Amino acid sequence: MTTWKIGDREEIENLVSQEMINLFAQISGDNQPLHTNPAYAATTKFGGVIAHGCLTAAFISAVLGTRLPGPGTVFLKFELEFKLPVRPGDKITAVAEIIELGEKGRMTLRTFAHNQDGNVVAEGRSYVIAPR
Amino acid sequence: MTTWKIGDREEIENLVSQEMINLFAQISGDNQPLHTNPAYAATTKFGGVIAHGCLTAAFISAVLGTRLPGPGTVFLKFELEFKLPVRPGDKITAVAEIIELGEKGRMTLRTFAHNQDGNVVAEGRSYVIAPR
């Protein structure tokens, strides 16, 4: 049985591409031109395409589901604040760190993501039941 | 300028497929066999493949970004509790309903999703700035 402790941390880096954003638009149904049309997006205040916020959420979720606490994790609750836009070409590192351990495998993690400049793009908490 | 009021509500129905889940695994990096390998998933307590929780989050996000409050929405914060598994073949209806209106376009929505049996699979709150 795996033993976890407060402060345990895992991360995964992801390179965001326009193709990835297009696929995310197709799956989610959120096909706003701000995500999928570079020419249109260039005319907005963002100055170019930005990724769906939930793409960053998906990167974080992948850390929880594959690394910490890993395969078999049951997701109970997810909270995420969006801080900065994510663009094609950004390297987004999703991070999970245990901040609280409860009974029967319950744990709370600080989950966040930063870009290649070290700026936090999204930050929150995840509540899970760890696999036995 | 669009005027919103408390109780305004929009929803979008999505048919979940194994292909959709496979693409989500590819994009997010969460390629656990519970999501992508039906033979393995059948041996688990779930009895078959379940979708990533963040797929439901993406469906909800699509309602916010395309319907209510719609294109141009700035996402501030997202909270979601996961209640029931989602499986290939499920029809998942994502719903957003305004529960609080603030200054400068800020609003809080109750955001949730239910399956074809009317059971809530995920539920939470979304905090956004509506487009002007």
Tab-separated table of C-alpha atoms in Angstrom:
chain	number	residue	atom	x	y	z
A	1	MET	CA	0.000	0.000	0.000
A	2	THR	CA	1.317	3.380	-0.975
A	3	THR	CA	1.942	5.832	1.804
A	4	TRP	CA	1.573	9.514	1.102
A	5	LYS	CA	2.627	12.519	3.150
A	6	ILE	CA	1.882	16.221	3.110
A	7	GLY	CA	4.182	17.968	0.666
A	8	ASP	CA	4.336	15.084	-1.828
A	9	ARG	CA	4.321	16.655	-5.274
A	10	GLU	CA	4.169	15.618	-8.927
A	11	GLU	CA	4.033	17.594	-12.157
A	12	ILE	CA	3.635	17.087	-15.907
A	13	GLU	CA	4.624	19.529	-18.656
A	14	ASN	CA	2.385	19.905	-21.728
A	15	LEU	CA	3.087	21.766	-24.946
A	16	VAL	CA	-0.119	23.480	-26.064
A	17	SER	CA	-0.786	23.431	-29.811
A	18	GLN	CA	-3.515	24.850	-32.033
A	19	GLU	CA	-4.360	21.283	-33.038
A	20	MET	CA	-4.876	20.352	-29.380
A	21	ILE	CA	-7.165	23.365	-28.911
A	22	ASN	CA	-9.123	22.461	-32.059
A	23	LEU	CA	-9.656	18.903	-30.788
A	24	PHE	CA	-10.737	20.248	-27.411
A	25	ALA	CA	-13.235	22.517	-29.201
A	26	GLN	CA	-14.581	19.543	-31.129
A	27	ILE	CA	-14.988	17.319	-28.066
A	28	SER	CA	-16.413	19.924	-25.697
A	29	GLY	CA	-18.606	21.719	-28.217
A	30	ASP	CA	-16.979	25.039	-27.284
A	31	ASN	CA	-15.945	26.106	-30.779
A	32	GLN	CA	-15.788	29.864	-30.198
A	33	PRO	CA	-13.587	31.577	-32.800
A	34	LEU	CA	-11.449	32.969	-29.973
A	35	HIS	CA	-10.204	29.376	-29.626
A	36	THR	CA	-10.285	28.124	-33.194
A	37	ASN	CA	-9.847	31.079	-35.582
A	38	PRO	CA	-6.407	32.742	-35.332
A	39	ALA	CA	-7.348	35.575	-37.758
A	40	TYR	CA	-10.429	36.499	-35.712
A	41	ALA	CA	-8.651	36.007	-32.382
A	42	ALA	CA	-5.924	38.448	-33.474
A	43	THR	CA	-8.561	41.228	-33.604
A	44	THR	CA	-9.649	40.696	-29.979
A	45	LYS	CA	-8.159	42.132	-26.800
A	46	PHE	CA	-6.245	38.855	-26.385
A	47	GLY	CA	-4.353	39.509	-29.631
A	48	GLY	CA	-4.523	35.847	-30.655
A	49	VAL	CA	-5.965	32.443	-29.887
A	50	ILE	CA	-6.328	31.418	-26.254
A	51	ALA	CA	-6.919	27.875	-25.029
A	52	HIS	CA	-10.072	26.751	-23.229
A	53	GLY	CA	-9.718	27.119	-19.462
A	54	CYS	CA	-10.801	23.510	-19.093
A	55	LEU	CA	-7.770	22.374	-21.079
A	56	THR	CA	-5.623	23.473	-18.144
A	57	ALA	CA	-8.067	21.705	-15.839
A	58	ALA	CA	-7.579	18.560	-17.917
A	59	PHE	CA	-3.785	18.804	-17.570
A	60	ILE	CA	-4.150	19.052	-13.789
A	61	SER	CA	-6.576	16.163	-13.741
A	62	ALA	CA	-4.019	14.064	-15.633
A	63	VAL	CA	-1.442	14.606	-12.872
A	64	LEU	CA	-3.945	13.415	-10.276
A	65	GLY	CA	-5.117	10.446	-12.330
A	66	THR	CA	-1.722	9.197	-13.506
A	67	ARG	CA	0.860	10.344	-10.904
A	68	LEU	CA	-0.400	11.607	-7.547
A	69	PRO	CA	-2.265	9.837	-6.120
A	70	GLY	CA	-2.376	7.965	-9.478
A	71	PRO	CA	-4.463	5.340	-11.273
A	72	GLY	CA	-7.653	4.459	-9.423
A	73	THR	CA	-8.100	7.953	-7.986
A	74	VAL	CA	-11.722	8.924	-7.366
A	75	PHE	CA	-12.366	12.617	-8.005
A	76	LEU	CA	-14.687	14.204	-5.468
A	77	LYS	CA	-14.387	17.931	-6.102
A	78	PHE	CA	-12.370	20.318	-8.190
A	79	GLU	CA	-11.875	24.085	-7.696
A	80	LEU	CA	-9.876	26.192	-10.116
A	81	GLU	CA	-9.269	29.928	-10.504
A	82	PHE	CA	-8.092	31.157	-13.875
A	83	LYS	CA	-5.322	33.759	-13.670
A	84	LEU	CA	-3.731	34.199	-17.117
A	85	PRO	CA	-4.497	33.186	-20.700
A	86	VAL	CA	-2.859	30.093	-22.208
A	87	ARG	CA	-1.825	30.251	-25.883
A	88	PRO	CA	-0.639	27.850	-28.565
A	89	GLY	CA	3.105	27.336	-28.086
A	90	ASP	CA	2.923	27.728	-24.297
A	91	LYS	CA	4.530	25.029	-22.179
A	92	ILE	CA	2.092	24.479	-19.328
A	93	THR	CA	3.288	22.570	-16.286
A	94	ALA	CA	0.457	21.122	-14.201
A	95	VAL	CA	1.352	20.519	-10.543
A	96	ALA	CA	-0.326	18.658	-7.685
A	97	GLU	CA	0.861	18.832	-4.080
A	98	ILE	CA	-0.727	17.136	-1.079
A	99	ILE	CA	-1.807	19.668	1.564
A	100	GLU	CA	-4.168	17.578	3.694
A	101	LEU	CA	-4.622	13.870	4.441
A	102	GLY	CA	-7.955	12.571	5.728
A	103	GLU	CA	-9.540	9.248	6.630
A	104	LYS	CA	-10.122	6.354	4.224
A	105	GLY	CA	-7.767	7.678	1.572
A	106	ARG	CA	-9.269	11.138	1.343
A	107	MET	CA	-6.793	13.875	0.504
A	108	THR	CA	-6.735	17.517	-0.544
A	109	LEU	CA	-4.170	18.732	-3.038
A	110	ARG	CA	-3.106	22.191	-4.071
A	111	THR	CA	-3.358	21.963	-7.851
A	112	PHE	CA	-2.080	24.650	-10.177
A	113	ALA	CA	-0.406	25.233	-13.520
A	114	HIS	CA	2.339	27.603	-14.608
A	115	ASN	CA	3.684	28.602	-18.009
A	116	GLN	CA	7.243	28.598	-19.394
A	117	ASP	CA	7.859	31.998	-17.738
A	118	GLY	CA	6.969	30.612	-14.318
A	119	ASN	CA	3.707	32.558	-14.151
A	120	VAL	CA	0.736	30.769	-12.587
A	121	VAL	CA	-2.088	30.495	-15.153
A	122	ALA	CA	-4.577	28.643	-12.930
A	123	GLU	CA	-4.703	27.612	-9.289
A	124	GLY	CA	-7.031	25.778	-6.940
A	125	ARG	CA	-7.752	22.713	-4.838
A	126	SER	CA	-8.639	19.140	-5.676
A	127	TYR	CA	-10.402	16.729	-3.326
A	128	VAL	CA	-9.928	13.040	-4.094
A	129	ILE	CA	-9.996	9.531	-2.660
A	130	ALA	CA	-6.624	7.911	-3.269
A	131	PRO	CA	-6.458	4.359	-4.622
A	132	ARG	CA	-5.823	1.630	-1.983
B	1	MET	CA	-26.202	45.209	-24.563
B	2	THR	CA	-27.603	41.960	-23.336
B	3	THR	CA	-29.502	42.051	-20.105
B	4	TRP	CA	-29.448	39.009	-17.868
B	5	LYS	CA	-31.558	38.122	-14.871
B	6	ILE	CA	-31.394	35.594	-12.087
B	7	GLY	CA	-32.937	32.321	-13.233
B	8	ASP	CA	-31.781	32.629	-16.862
B	9	ARG	CA	-30.815	29.129	-17.963
B	10	GLU	CA	-29.261	27.375	-20.944
B	11	GLU	CA	-28.321	23.770	-21.611
B	12	ILE	CA	-26.569	21.610	-24.199
B	13	GLU	CA	-26.896	17.836	-24.606
B	14	ASN	CA	-23.813	15.779	-25.519
B	15	LEU	CA	-23.623	12.135	-26.540
B	16	VAL	CA	-20.506	10.617	-24.945
B	17	SER	CA	-18.588	8.155	-27.138
B	18	GLN	CA	-15.490	6.005	-26.631
B	19	GLU	CA	-13.844	7.980	-29.439
B	20	MET	CA	-14.498	11.240	-27.581
B	21	ILE	CA	-12.973	9.766	-24.409
B	22	ASN	CA	-9.937	8.503	-26.363
B	23	LEU	CA	-9.366	11.989	-27.815
B	24	PHE	CA	-9.731	13.519	-24.364
B	25	ALA	CA	-7.115	11.043	-23.073
B	26	GLN	CA	-4.781	12.018	-25.897
B	27	ILE	CA	-5.147	15.778	-25.345
B	28	SER	CA	-5.027	15.773	-21.536
B	29	GLY	CA	-2.380	13.084	-21.145
B	30	ASP	CA	-4.687	11.129	-18.832
B	31	ASN	CA	-4.586	7.799	-20.666
B	32	GLN	CA	-5.494	5.517	-17.750
B	33	PRO	CA	-6.874	2.184	-18.984
B	34	LEU	CA	-10.050	2.840	-16.971
B	35	HIS	CA	-10.797	5.445	-19.655
B	36	THR	CA	-9.293	3.874	-22.751
B	37	ASN	CA	-9.291	0.068	-22.393
B	38	PRO	CA	-12.816	-1.450	-22.269
B	39	ALA	CA	-11.509	-4.978	-21.521
B	40	TYR	CA	-9.506	-3.770	-18.522
B	41	ALA	CA	-12.235	-1.392	-17.363
B	42	ALA	CA	-14.738	-4.273	-17.317
B	43	THR	CA	-12.654	-5.945	-14.560
B	44	THR	CA	-12.814	-2.901	-12.247
B	45	LYS	CA	-15.519	-1.965	-9.754
B	46	PHE	CA	-16.957	0.369	-12.413
B	47	GLY	CA	-17.688	-2.587	-14.696
B	48	GLY	CA	-16.639	-0.683	-17.811
B	49	VAL	CA	-15.073	2.472	-19.175
B	50	ILE	CA	-15.843	5.757	-17.448
B	51	ALA	CA	-15.206	9.197	-18.909
B	52	HIS	CA	-12.745	11.703	-17.455
B	53	GLY	CA	-14.439	13.997	-14.928
B	54	CYS	CA	-13.031	16.960	-16.802
B	55	LEU	CA	-14.990	15.953	-19.899
B	56	THR	CA	-18.146	16.883	-18.017
B	57	ALA	CA	-16.427	20.097	-16.925
B	58	ALA	CA	-15.703	20.817	-20.587
B	59	PHE	CA	-19.381	20.318	-21.507
B	60	ILE	CA	-20.376	22.808	-18.811
B	61	SER	CA	-17.723	25.253	-19.931
B	62	ALA	CA	-19.134	25.060	-23.466
B	63	VAL	CA	-22.562	26.200	-22.225
B	64	LEU	CA	-20.954	29.206	-20.533
B	65	GLY	CA	-18.731	30.064	-23.480
B	66	THR	CA	-21.286	29.636	-26.257
B	67	ARG	CA	-24.751	30.233	-24.695
B	68	LEU	CA	-24.936	31.850	-21.262
B	69	PRO	CA	-23.434	34.367	-20.936
B	70	GLY	CA	-21.885	33.396	-24.320
B	71	PRO	CA	-18.946	34.309	-26.547
B	72	GLY	CA	-16.500	36.679	-24.870
B	73	THR	CA	-17.101	35.257	-21.392
B	74	VAL	CA	-14.096	35.528	-19.074
B	75	PHE	CA	-13.817	32.570	-16.711
B	76	LEU	CA	-12.786	33.524	-13.196
B	77	LYS	CA	-13.387	30.407	-11.146
B	78	PHE	CA	-14.883	26.969	-11.512
B	79	GLU	CA	-16.058	24.575	-8.785
B	80	LEU	CA	-17.381	21.109	-9.559
B	81	GLU	CA	-18.348	18.109	-7.430
B	82	PHE	CA	-18.450	14.739	-9.136
B	83	LYS	CA	-21.479	12.629	-8.173
B	84	LEU	CA	-21.817	9.724	-10.617
B	85	PRO	CA	-19.710	8.075	-13.332
B	86	VAL	CA	-20.269	8.982	-16.994
B	87	ARG	CA	-19.972	6.188	-19.570
B	88	PRO	CA	-19.795	5.866	-23.347
B	89	GLY	CA	-23.349	6.015	-24.693
B	90	ASP	CA	-24.564	8.377	-21.958
B	91	LYS	CA	-26.384	11.519	-23.026
B	92	ILE	CA	-25.031	14.234	-20.747
B	93	THR	CA	-26.917	17.514	-20.536
B	94	ALA	CA	-24.799	20.387	-19.229
B	95	VAL	CA	-26.800	23.199	-17.636
B	96	ALA	CA	-25.954	26.747	-16.511
B	97	GLU	CA	-28.339	28.935	-14.519
B	98	ILE	CA	-27.658	32.440	-13.218
B	99	ILE	CA	-27.947	32.609	-9.425
B	100	GLU	CA	-26.192	35.916	-8.685
B	101	LEU	CA	-25.487	39.127	-10.602
B	102	GLY	CA	-22.646	41.424	-9.527
B	103	GLU	CA	-21.007	44.624	-10.703
B	104	LYS	CA	-19.222	45.108	-14.023
B	105	GLY	CA	-20.671	41.983	-15.617
B	106	ARG	CA	-19.709	39.607	-12.857
B	107	MET	CA	-22.107	36.726	-12.358
B	108	THR	CA	-22.336	33.406	-10.537
B	109	LEU	CA	-24.020	30.453	-12.172
B	110	ARG	CA	-25.156	27.126	-10.818
B	111	THR	CA	-23.591	24.724	-13.287
B	112	PHE	CA	-24.359	21.035	-13.362
B	113	ALA	CA	-24.840	18.070	-15.657
B	114	HIS	CA	-27.350	15.223	-15.676
B	115	ASN	CA	-27.568	11.971	-17.610
B	116	GLN	CA	-30.382	10.498	-19.717
B	117	ASP	CA	-32.024	9.144	-16.542
B	118	GLY	CA	-32.194	12.616	-15.022
B	119	ASN	CA	-29.501	11.830	-12.436
B	120	VAL	CA	-27.028	14.617	-11.651
B	121	VAL	CA	-23.489	13.455	-12.493
B	122	ALA	CA	-21.664	16.665	-11.500
B	123	GLU	CA	-22.666	19.923	-9.845
B	124	GLY	CA	-21.066	23.181	-8.809
B	125	ARG	CA	-20.669	26.912	-9.331
B	126	SER	CA	-19.027	28.991	-12.023
B	127	TYR	CA	-17.855	32.592	-11.581
B	128	VAL	CA	-17.486	34.610	-14.772
B	129	ILE	CA	-17.403	38.093	-16.253
B	130	ALA	CA	-20.085	38.339	-18.933
B	131	PRO	CA	-19.254	39.890	-22.318
B	132	ARG	CA	-20.388	43.537	-22.735
